[in-house]
Short mmCIF file of C-alpha atoms in Angstrom, two decimals:
data_model
loop_
_atom_site.label_atom_id
_atom_site.label_comp_id
_atom_site.label_asym_id
_atom_site.label_seq_id
_atom_site.Cartn_x
_atom_site.Cartn_y
_atom_site.Cartn_z
CA MET X 225 -0.11 -0.01 0.00
CA THR X 226 1.43 3.34 -1.11
CA GLU X 227 1.46 6.33 1.44
CA GLU X 228 -1.23 8.10 -0.90
CA SER X 229 -3.46 5.10 -0.35
CA ALA X 230 -2.89 4.78 3.38
CA PRO X 231 -6.03 4.61 5.41
CA ASP X 232 -7.25 7.63 7.13
CA ASP X 233 -6.47 6.33 10.59
CA GLY X 234 -3.68 8.70 11.65
CA THR X 235 -0.75 6.37 10.25
CA ARG X 236 1.71 6.24 7.42
CA SER X 237 2.26 3.35 5.38
CA ASP X 238 5.59 3.00 7.42
CA GLY X 239 3.60 2.69 10.75
CA LEU X 240 4.45 6.07 12.27
CA ARG X 241 1.85 8.11 13.57
CA THR X 242 1.11 11.43 11.99
CA ASP X 243 -1.77 12.79 13.95
CA GLY X 244 -0.03 12.53 17.39
CA GLY X 245 -2.74 10.01 18.45
CA ASP X 246 -0.15 7.17 19.47
CA ASP X 247 1.26 7.17 23.02
CA ASP X 248 4.06 5.10 22.02
CA GLY X 249 5.65 8.32 20.44
CA VAL X 250 7.14 8.84 17.00
CA VAL X 251 10.24 6.95 16.97
CA ARG X 252 9.45 3.25 17.47
CA ARG X 253 7.55 1.23 14.92
CA ASP X 254 4.95 -1.09 15.96
CA ARG X 255 7.70 -3.96 16.30
CA PHE X 256 9.34 -2.00 19.05
CA SER X 257 6.47 -0.03 20.67
CA GLY X 258 5.39 -2.37 23.20
CA GLY X 259 6.53 -5.17 25.66
CA PRO X 260 7.67 -5.43 29.18
CA ALA X 261 10.95 -3.59 28.69
CA ARG X 262 9.43 -0.17 27.48
CA SER X 263 9.46 1.32 30.99
CA PHE X 264 13.19 -0.13 31.62
CA LEU X 265 14.12 1.81 28.30
CA SER X 266 12.53 5.05 29.19
CA SER X 267 14.31 7.94 30.81
CA LEU X 268 11.53 10.32 30.18
CA ALA X 269 11.02 11.12 34.17
CA ALA X 270 14.69 11.65 34.70
CA ASP X 271 14.98 13.80 31.60
CA GLU X 272 13.05 16.49 33.28
CA ARG X 273 16.28 17.89 34.21
CA ILE X 274 17.16 18.62 30.68
CA PHE X 275 13.76 19.36 29.35
CA ALA X 276 14.52 23.27 28.91
CA ALA X 277 17.85 22.23 27.41
CA ASP X 278 16.15 20.11 24.80
CA LEU X 279 14.02 23.01 23.88
CA GLU X 280 16.75 25.22 23.12
CA VAL X 281 18.59 22.63 21.30
CA ASP X 282 15.51 22.07 19.23
CA ARG X 283 15.08 25.73 18.55
CA ALA X 284 18.87 26.27 17.51
CA HIS X 285 18.56 23.31 15.14
CA THR X 286 15.27 24.26 13.87
CA VAL X 287 16.69 27.93 13.02
CA MET X 288 19.62 26.78 11.40
CA LEU X 289 17.69 24.21 8.93
CA ALA X 290 15.72 27.19 7.95
CA GLU X 291 18.79 29.37 7.60
CA GLN X 292 20.33 26.74 5.32
CA ASP X 293 17.06 26.15 3.15
CA ILE X 294 16.69 22.75 4.65
CA THR X 295 13.37 23.52 6.10
CA ALA X 296 10.88 26.13 4.74
CA ASP X 297 10.48 29.34 6.89
CA ASP X 298 6.92 28.75 7.48
CA VAL X 299 7.46 25.06 8.68
CA ALA X 300 10.13 26.42 10.83
CA GLY X 301 7.77 29.03 12.23
CA GLU X 302 5.11 26.46 13.21
CA ILE X 303 7.83 24.22 14.80
CA LEU X 304 9.26 27.02 16.82
CA THR X 305 5.76 28.18 18.07
CA ALA X 306 4.83 24.66 19.11
CA LEU X 307 8.05 24.40 21.05
CA ASP X 308 7.13 27.60 22.89
CA ALA X 309 3.75 26.17 23.70
CA ILE X 310 5.21 22.98 24.93
CA GLU X 311 7.59 25.21 27.12
CA VAL X 312 4.46 26.70 28.72
CA ASP X 313 2.94 23.56 29.24
CA GLY X 314 6.01 21.97 31.01
CA HIS X 315 7.53 18.70 31.18
CA GLY X 316 4.66 17.17 32.99
CA SER X 317 2.22 17.86 30.17
CA LEU X 318 4.37 15.88 27.62
CA PRO X 319 3.13 12.69 25.87
CA ASP X 320 4.53 9.43 26.94
CA GLY X 321 7.70 8.77 25.40
CA GLU X 322 11.17 6.67 25.67
CA ASP X 323 12.68 9.84 26.45
CA VAL X 324 12.33 13.78 26.41
CA HIS X 325 13.46 14.06 23.03
CA GLU X 326 11.04 11.58 21.56
CA ALA X 327 8.27 13.24 23.74
CA ILE X 328 8.89 16.82 22.49
CA GLU X 329 8.89 15.57 19.01
CA THR X 330 5.60 13.78 19.52
CA ALA X 331 4.17 16.88 21.11
CA VAL X 332 5.54 18.89 18.11
CA ILE X 333 3.81 16.63 15.73
CA GLU X 334 0.52 16.76 17.61
CA ARG X 335 0.43 20.50 17.21
CA VAL X 336 1.76 20.91 13.68
CA GLY X 337 1.00 17.56 11.93
CA ALA X 338 3.49 15.76 9.84
CA ASP X 339 5.68 18.78 9.21
CA GLY X 340 6.91 18.60 12.70
CA GLY X 341 8.78 15.60 12.24
CA LYS X 342 11.00 17.89 10.00
CA MET X 343 12.50 19.25 12.98
CA HIS X 344 14.61 15.93 13.33
CA THR X 345 16.21 16.41 10.11
CA ALA X 346 20.05 16.21 9.85
CA ARG X 347 20.32 14.93 13.37
CA SER X 348 19.99 12.03 15.64
CA ARG X 349 19.07 11.57 19.47
CA ASN X 350 22.50 10.77 19.85
CA ASP X 351 24.10 14.21 19.14
CA GLU X 352 20.86 15.85 20.29
CA VAL X 353 21.09 14.26 23.88
CA ALA X 354 24.78 14.99 24.01
CA ALA X 355 24.24 18.74 23.43
CA CYS X 356 21.30 18.87 25.96
CA ILE X 357 23.67 17.16 28.48
CA ARG X 358 26.28 19.54 27.72
CA TYR X 359 23.99 22.57 27.68
CA ARG X 360 22.41 21.81 31.06
CA LEU X 361 25.81 20.88 32.89
CA ARG X 362 27.28 24.23 31.81
CA GLU X 363 24.91 26.08 34.14
CA ASP X 364 25.42 23.47 36.87
CA VAL X 365 29.03 23.74 36.68
CA LEU X 366 28.72 27.42 36.86
CA GLU X 367 26.73 27.03 39.83
CA ALA X 368 29.08 24.88 41.57
CA ILE X 369 32.09 27.27 40.76
CA GLU X 370 30.01 30.12 42.39
CA THR X 371 29.79 28.16 45.55
CA THR X 372 33.70 27.73 45.68
CA LEU X 373 34.25 31.65 45.33
CA ALA X 374 31.76 31.93 48.08
CA LEU X 375 33.80 29.68 50.24
CA ARG X 376 36.97 31.25 49.29
CA GLU X 377 35.54 34.53 50.15
CA SER X 378 34.55 33.24 53.71
CA LEU X 379 38.02 31.75 54.36
CA ALA X 380 39.66 34.95 53.43
CA GLU X 381 37.34 36.76 55.66
CA VAL X 382 38.21 34.54 58.65
CA ALA X 383 41.93 35.01 57.60
CA ASP X 384 41.76 38.71 57.68
CA GLU X 385 40.10 39.01 60.94
CA HIS X 386 42.36 36.51 62.64
CA ARG X 387 45.87 37.24 61.21
CA GLU X 388 47.33 37.25 64.74
CA THR X 389 44.87 34.68 66.57
CA ILE X 390 47.19 31.94 67.48
CA MET X 391 46.15 28.28 67.52
CA PRO X 392 47.67 24.83 68.01
CA GLY X 393 48.79 23.17 64.75
CA TYR X 394 48.53 19.24 64.46
CA THR X 395 50.20 16.68 62.41
CA HIS X 396 48.82 13.12 63.04
CA LEU X 397 46.10 14.98 65.21
CA GLN X 398 49.02 15.56 67.73
CA PRO X 399 50.32 19.01 68.74
CA ALA X 400 52.97 19.96 66.30
CA GLN X 401 53.68 23.61 66.07
CA PRO X 402 51.67 26.93 66.97
CA THR X 403 50.08 28.79 64.04
CA THR X 404 47.35 30.96 63.32
CA VAL X 405 43.64 30.85 62.56
CA ALA X 406 44.58 32.84 59.14
CA HIS X 407 47.24 30.54 58.27
CA TRP X 408 44.88 27.48 58.74
CA ALA X 409 42.15 29.37 56.74
CA LEU X 410 44.44 30.32 53.75
CA ALA X 411 45.63 26.63 53.61
CA TYR X 412 41.95 25.81 52.52
CA GLU X 413 41.53 28.72 50.58
CA GLY X 414 44.60 27.58 48.41
CA ALA X 415 43.01 24.19 48.01
CA VAL X 416 39.51 25.40 47.22
CA ARG X 417 41.17 27.99 44.65
CA ARG X 418 42.51 24.94 42.81
CA ASP X 419 38.99 23.16 43.14
CA THR X 420 37.78 26.33 41.08
CA GLU X 421 40.48 26.05 38.67
CA ARG X 422 39.54 22.46 37.84
CA LEU X 423 35.91 23.11 37.61
CA ARG X 424 36.69 26.07 35.14
CA GLU X 425 39.04 23.58 33.04
CA ALA X 426 36.03 20.89 33.08
CA TYR X 427 33.80 23.76 31.77
CA ALA X 428 35.92 24.63 28.97
CA ARG X 429 35.75 21.07 27.58
CA ILE X 430 31.95 20.97 28.33
CA ASN X 431 31.45 23.98 26.40
CA GLU X 432 31.80 22.34 22.81
CA SER X 433 28.89 21.45 20.65
CA PRO X 434 28.23 18.05 19.52
CA LEU X 435 25.29 18.99 17.55
CA GLY X 436 25.45 18.05 13.94
CA GLY X 437 27.27 14.69 14.69
CA ALA X 438 24.05 12.96 14.04
CA ALA X 439 24.00 9.17 14.85
CA PHE X 440 27.96 9.31 14.65
CA ALA X 441 28.74 9.67 10.96
CA GLY X 442 27.54 13.05 10.20
CA THR X 443 24.80 13.79 7.79
CA THR X 444 24.16 14.43 4.00
CA PHE X 445 22.48 17.71 4.58
CA ASP X 446 24.43 21.14 4.27
CA ILE X 447 23.97 21.75 7.92
CA ASP X 448 26.09 24.65 9.76
CA ARG X 449 27.41 23.21 13.02
CA GLU X 450 29.24 26.49 13.87
CA ARG X 451 25.78 28.36 13.61
CA THR X 452 23.99 26.10 16.22
CA ALA X 453 27.00 26.35 18.48
CA ASP X 454 26.98 30.03 18.32
CA LEU X 455 23.10 29.99 18.86
CA LEU X 456 23.56 27.79 22.16
CA GLY X 457 26.50 29.60 23.39
CA PHE X 458 29.11 26.88 22.71
CA GLU X 459 32.79 28.00 22.45
CA ASP X 460 33.63 25.60 19.70
CA VAL X 461 32.27 22.38 18.15
CA VAL X 462 33.52 18.82 18.73
CA ALA X 463 35.26 18.34 15.45
CA ASN X 464 34.99 14.59 14.82
CA SER X 465 31.25 13.48 14.44
CA MET X 466 31.80 10.05 16.16
CA ASP X 467 33.49 11.79 19.18
CA ALA X 468 30.76 14.32 19.32
CA SER X 469 27.88 11.78 19.71
CA SER X 470 29.25 9.12 21.78
CA SER X 471 32.17 10.61 24.04
CA ARG X 472 31.35 11.44 27.67
CA ASP X 473 34.72 11.90 29.07
CA PHE X 474 33.63 15.72 29.74
CA LEU X 475 31.24 14.08 32.19
CA LEU X 476 33.90 12.15 34.01
CA GLU X 477 36.46 15.03 33.99
CA THR X 478 33.58 17.12 35.71
CA VAL X 479 32.73 14.50 38.30
CA GLN X 480 36.35 13.93 39.27
CA ALA X 481 36.65 17.66 39.80
CA LEU X 482 33.58 17.51 41.94
CA SER X 483 35.05 14.81 43.79
CA THR X 484 38.11 16.51 44.29
CA HIS X 485 36.38 19.61 45.76
CA ALA X 486 34.44 17.21 47.97
CA THR X 487 37.54 15.75 49.45
CA THR X 488 38.51 19.34 50.26
CA LEU X 489 35.30 20.14 51.82
CA SER X 490 35.51 16.80 53.87
CA GLY X 491 38.98 17.78 55.17
CA LEU X 492 37.53 21.14 56.26
CA ALA X 493 34.47 19.96 57.66
CA GLU X 494 36.52 17.38 59.99
CA ASP X 495 38.81 19.92 61.05
CA VAL X 496 36.03 22.35 62.33
CA ILE X 497 34.24 19.30 63.80
CA ILE X 498 37.21 18.59 65.91
CA PHE X 499 37.84 22.24 66.60
CA ALA X 500 34.26 22.53 67.96
CA ASN X 501 34.73 19.29 70.03
CA ARG X 502 37.91 21.01 71.77
CA GLY X 503 36.25 24.20 72.26
CA PHE X 504 38.21 26.17 69.79
CA VAL X 505 35.28 27.26 67.77
CA ASP X 506 31.49 27.67 68.25
CA LEU X 507 29.27 26.77 65.02
CA ALA X 508 26.26 29.25 64.57
CA ASP X 509 22.91 27.63 65.46
CA ASP X 510 22.02 27.60 61.80
CA TYR X 511 24.73 25.07 60.99
CA SER X 512 24.16 23.05 64.12
CA SER X 513 21.34 20.64 65.54
CA THR X 514 20.40 19.04 68.81
CA SER X 515 19.59 15.64 70.04
CA SER X 516 16.28 14.31 70.34
CA ILE X 517 16.76 13.12 73.96
CA MET X 518 19.86 15.03 75.17
CA PRO X 519 18.71 18.61 75.28
CA GLN X 520 22.19 19.90 76.24
CA LYS X 521 23.44 18.71 72.73
CA LYS X 522 24.80 20.99 70.02
CA ASN X 523 25.83 18.94 67.34
CA PRO X 524 27.71 19.79 63.93
CA ASP X 525 25.45 17.83 61.89
CA THR X 526 25.71 19.87 58.75
CA LEU X 527 29.39 19.49 58.58
CA GLU X 528 29.07 15.76 59.18
CA LEU X 529 27.05 15.77 56.08
CA VAL X 530 29.37 17.76 54.36
CA ARG X 531 32.05 15.27 55.10
CA ALA X 532 29.85 12.27 54.00
CA VAL X 533 29.44 13.96 50.61
CA ALA X 534 32.98 13.09 49.90
CA GLY X 535 31.98 9.36 49.76
CA ASP X 536 28.91 10.08 47.53
CA ALA X 537 31.12 11.95 45.07
CA ALA X 538 33.76 9.23 44.90
CA GLY X 539 31.06 6.60 44.39
CA GLY X 540 29.81 8.80 41.45
CA VAL X 541 33.40 8.64 40.00
CA GLN X 542 33.71 4.87 40.43
CA GLY X 543 30.08 4.28 38.92
CA LEU X 544 30.55 6.74 36.00
CA THR X 545 34.11 5.29 35.24
CA THR X 546 32.77 1.68 35.54
CA THR X 547 29.78 2.62 33.05
CA LEU X 548 32.09 4.16 30.67
CA LYS X 549 34.78 1.58 30.86
CA GLY X 550 35.24 -0.54 27.67
CA LEU X 551 32.37 0.98 25.48
CA PRO X 552 33.01 0.65 22.05
CA ARG X 553 32.50 3.56 19.79
CA ALA X 554 29.82 4.83 18.82
CA TYR X 555 26.73 5.46 20.80
CA ASN X 556 25.60 2.55 23.26
CA ARG X 557 22.55 2.79 25.39
CA ASP X 558 24.82 2.45 28.58
CA LEU X 559 25.32 6.06 28.41
CA GLN X 560 21.76 6.69 29.45
CA ARG X 561 22.84 5.42 32.87
CA ALA X 562 25.99 7.58 32.85
CA THR X 563 24.30 11.10 33.35
CA THR X 564 22.95 10.25 36.60
CA HIS X 565 26.07 9.84 38.38
CA ALA X 566 27.06 13.47 36.89
CA TRP X 567 23.63 15.19 38.14
CA GLU X 568 23.74 13.49 41.41
CA THR X 569 27.27 14.54 42.23
CA VAL X 570 27.05 18.02 41.10
CA ASP X 571 24.02 18.48 43.15
CA ALA X 572 25.44 16.98 46.24
CA VAL X 573 28.76 18.60 46.09
CA THR X 574 27.25 22.09 45.19
CA GLU X 575 25.10 22.09 48.07
CA ALA X 576 27.85 20.80 50.43
CA SER X 577 30.13 23.68 49.25
CA GLU X 578 27.17 26.36 49.75
CA VAL X 579 26.74 24.92 53.50
CA ALA X 580 30.47 24.90 54.19
CA ALA X 581 30.67 28.56 53.29
CA GLY X 582 27.99 29.47 55.44
CA ALA X 583 29.27 27.50 58.37
CA VAL X 584 32.89 28.94 58.00
CA ALA X 585 31.36 32.47 57.64
CA THR X 586 29.19 32.34 60.63
CA ALA X 587 31.57 30.48 63.19
CA ASP X 588 32.90 32.13 66.24
CA TRP X 589 36.65 31.56 67.10
CA ASN X 590 37.23 31.46 70.73
CA GLU X 591 40.48 33.27 70.93
CA GLU X 592 41.36 32.61 74.53
CA THR X 593 41.03 29.05 74.27
CA LEU X 594 42.98 28.81 71.33
CA ALA X 595 45.85 30.82 72.92
CA ALA X 596 45.97 28.65 75.93
CA GLU X 597 46.16 25.62 73.94
CA ALA X 598 48.77 26.98 71.26
CA GLY X 599 51.70 25.73 73.20
CA ALA X 600 50.55 22.49 74.33
CA GLY X 601 52.54 19.29 73.86
CA PHE X 602 55.82 21.44 73.79
CA SER X 603 54.69 22.69 70.30
CA THR X 604 57.29 25.30 70.26
CA ALA X 605 60.15 22.76 70.20
CA THR X 606 60.96 22.98 66.64
CA GLY X 607 61.56 26.53 67.04
CA VAL X 608 63.77 25.98 69.77
CA ALA X 609 65.77 23.60 67.68
CA ASP X 610 65.80 25.91 64.75
CA LEU X 611 67.23 28.63 67.28
CA LEU X 612 70.02 26.36 68.36
CA ALA X 613 70.74 25.27 64.82
CA ALA X 614 70.99 29.04 63.72
CA ASN X 615 73.62 29.57 66.58
CA GLY X 616 75.92 26.97 65.29
CA LEU X 617 74.61 23.54 66.70
CA PRO X 618 74.31 20.78 63.87
CA PHE X 619 70.25 20.64 63.51
CA ARG X 620 70.37 16.96 64.43
CA THR X 621 72.16 17.63 67.58
CA ALA X 622 69.66 20.18 68.40
CA HIS X 623 66.96 18.02 67.49
CA GLU X 624 68.17 15.25 70.01
CA LEU X 625 68.69 17.80 72.87
CA VAL X 626 65.02 19.12 72.30
CA ALA X 627 63.84 15.66 71.97
CA ILE X 628 65.24 14.70 75.43
CA ALA X 629 63.91 18.07 76.92
CA ALA X 630 60.32 17.03 75.66
CA GLU X 631 60.64 13.34 77.28
CA ASN X 632 61.82 14.80 80.57
CA SER X 633 58.99 17.44 80.33
CA ALA X 634 56.45 14.64 79.52
CA GLU X 635 57.60 12.62 82.63
CA ARG X 636 57.25 15.58 84.77
CA SER X 637 53.84 16.44 83.69
CA SER X 638 52.88 12.77 84.58
CA VAL X 639 54.16 13.26 88.05
CA GLU X 640 52.63 16.56 88.50
CA ASN X 641 49.27 14.91 87.28
CA ALA X 642 49.44 12.13 89.50
CA SER X 643 50.21 14.45 92.75
CA GLY X 644 47.41 16.70 91.75
CA ASP X 645 49.80 19.65 91.04
CA GLU X 646 48.99 21.96 88.20
CA PRO X 647 51.12 21.05 85.21
CA ARG X 648 53.11 23.78 83.20
CA ALA X 649 50.70 24.71 80.13
CA ASN X 650 53.56 24.67 77.32
CA GLY X 651 55.30 21.45 78.75
CA ALA X 652 58.79 22.71 78.58
CA ASP X 653 60.72 25.72 80.08
CA TYR X 654 64.45 26.69 80.13
CA ASP X 655 65.42 24.70 83.04
CA THR X 656 64.20 21.57 81.17
CA LEU X 657 66.20 22.62 78.04
CA GLU X 658 69.29 23.41 80.25
CA SER X 659 69.15 19.99 81.89
CA ALA X 660 68.97 18.26 78.49
CA ALA X 661 71.96 20.65 77.21
CA GLN X 662 74.02 19.29 80.04
CA GLU X 663 73.17 15.65 79.13
CA VAL X 664 73.66 15.99 75.43
CA LEU X 665 76.32 18.80 75.12
CA GLY X 666 78.03 18.57 78.43
CA GLU X 667 77.83 22.28 78.91
CA SER X 668 75.33 25.01 79.48
CA LEU X 669 72.85 25.97 76.85
CA GLU X 670 74.17 29.70 77.53
CA ALA X 671 77.31 28.61 76.02
CA HIS X 672 75.46 28.74 72.49
CA VAL X 673 72.44 30.86 72.72
CA GLU X 674 71.22 33.78 75.12
CA PRO X 675 68.62 32.74 77.78
CA GLU X 676 66.14 35.48 76.49
CA ALA X 677 66.32 34.01 72.96
CA VAL X 678 65.35 30.74 74.29
CA GLU X 679 62.63 32.09 76.30
CA SER X 680 61.26 33.99 73.25
CA ALA X 681 61.28 30.81 71.07
CA LEU X 682 59.26 29.03 73.71
CA ASP X 683 56.62 31.66 73.44
CA PRO X 684 53.87 30.55 71.00
CA VAL X 685 53.29 34.12 69.66
CA GLU X 686 56.93 34.80 69.31
CA SER X 687 57.32 31.48 67.73
CA VAL X 688 54.66 32.07 65.30
CA ALA X 689 56.13 35.71 64.43
CA SER X 690 59.51 34.16 63.75
CA ARG X 691 58.23 31.99 60.89
CA ASP X 692 58.04 34.63 58.49
CA SER X 693 59.16 32.73 55.39
CA GLN X 694 57.01 32.76 52.31
CA GLY X 695 53.87 30.94 53.06
CA GLY X 696 54.46 30.92 56.74
CA PRO X 697 52.16 31.79 59.71
CA ALA X 698 53.78 35.03 60.79
CA PRO X 699 51.26 37.82 60.47
CA GLU X 700 53.57 39.62 57.96
CA ALA X 701 53.77 36.56 55.67
CA VAL X 702 49.94 35.98 56.00
CA VAL X 703 49.48 39.59 54.55
CA ASP X 704 51.02 38.75 51.49
CA GLN X 705 49.22 35.29 51.21
CA LEU X 706 45.92 37.30 51.97
CA GLU X 707 46.73 39.71 49.18
CA ALA X 708 47.35 37.03 46.70
CA ALA X 709 44.27 35.20 47.49
CA ARG X 710 41.86 38.26 47.29
CA GLU X 711 43.73 39.02 43.85
CA ALA X 712 43.04 35.40 42.41
CA LEU X 713 39.40 35.69 43.87
CA ALA X 714 38.67 38.78 42.08
CA ALA X 715 40.06 37.47 39.01
CA ASP X 716 38.05 34.15 39.22
CA GLU X 717 34.88 36.19 39.98
CA ASP X 718 35.45 38.43 36.81
CA GLY X 719 36.03 35.20 34.95
CA HIS X 720 32.83 33.61 36.25
CA GLU X 721 30.63 36.63 35.52
CA GLU X 722 31.87 36.61 31.85
CA LEU X 723 30.94 32.93 31.39
CA THR X 724 27.55 33.67 32.93
CA GLU X 725 27.08 36.75 30.72
CA ALA X 726 28.20 34.84 27.37
CA LEU X 727 25.38 32.20 28.34
CA GLU X 728 22.70 34.94 28.85
CA ALA X 729 23.93 36.78 25.69
CA ALA X 730 23.57 33.42 23.66
CA HIS X 731 20.15 32.96 25.09
CA GLU X 732 19.02 36.24 23.82
CA GLN X 733 20.59 35.76 20.30
CA LEU X 734 18.73 32.64 20.12
CA ARG X 735 15.38 34.06 21.03
CA SER X 736 15.96 36.81 18.76
CA ALA X 737 16.70 34.22 15.81
CA VAL X 738 13.50 32.32 16.91
CA ASN X 739 11.39 35.66 16.73
CA ASP X 740 12.30 36.02 13.17
CA TYR X 741 10.03 32.97 12.35
CA VAL X 742 7.37 33.21 14.89
#
């Protein structure tokens, strides 16, 4: 039976509906339209996330088809008008379909008739979905970057306020050397700054258009890939059509960058949780909770969840890597499962980053407690050893001398604790060091260094002030670090604004092009 003699039942001779009256959509023929696996194949519900992106991709493609005289202007106008109506009705009003791409095309045909199917000329769902994912992911990554900028601002503010607030520094969670709250905050600012850079680098590779790659082997139509890329705000096109339609390395790179940021956040959260436990910092009530049975409790629950997100993000990397591993070129349906890992990871990490920024910005540092603990565990020992080395002793000899003093100090503290006496706060004093000098050197400490210099090295405040090397905790060194942090932050904020404005300009350009036909 020819198409001209087809029965007037809304079907063509090839079995496709032309009247939009079929719930199975426009893509699958009767042979593939039923069966128990239809719901398993469908991604329509999950595709709500890329609904708006798909409409924009459809618009850009339709405009390009008209400009290239592949589709008549009046047909393009009808299709574009239908897309506007579909946008107003929303994702929930779409007809049933295997995915959002088929459902939108079905909805267009319902409104326009058979000519609505011309929207899909010179493309495949393979390049279409790749374009939609990239289009939406750009927005998500920009939002994630914005939260890293807010966190860096919070950390810089803490550093500026607490340049001279001394605190204990740790290695292996043991008292190590005194430092400052500013030095600690800027350590995390530097790490988050690199997280920003990684996300921006991932964004650059997301921001390439795959549209026009078709199924994987391009098309016979005289399309203009650069035009659709420009209308959608993509910086460039993915050059190879097979690469364009099938590659998802941009997803993996993005999830890996997000996982790295989540790991940074987890360390920050762990530090603040421990500091809160030791009375060094008080979290604002907005970032705390209480117990359902113990009314006195104030728990750092939000930061505990921030800490846990690192595990979720690492799982996203593993899941996505495993999905992509070993896939042959070109397109495979496994890729339908790949995007879930990216959406879940970007959502979780972005929210965790935003919460961390708020928690840091509103926390109250207990300066007296920090100062009292800054010298605990003979944390100024390294400074004393450096002083002795600077005055002629081999560093290893100075190290041994101070180590013996630390052992003697610990023994003395145990005796004082057992007897109920108040132990010395910093664990060591000049007399302890003098005794160790007699044991190691066979002479007085004063033969090598002035007692006043030793007393100064034992003072946590003076110890910090002496560590003025580049990147050190001395207030003067912190000023330089803070200035560099603020300069980098300002540059990254400007760059973020430029990227955001570029997408807004592309959206306006596309709307203007659409208006030429509707």
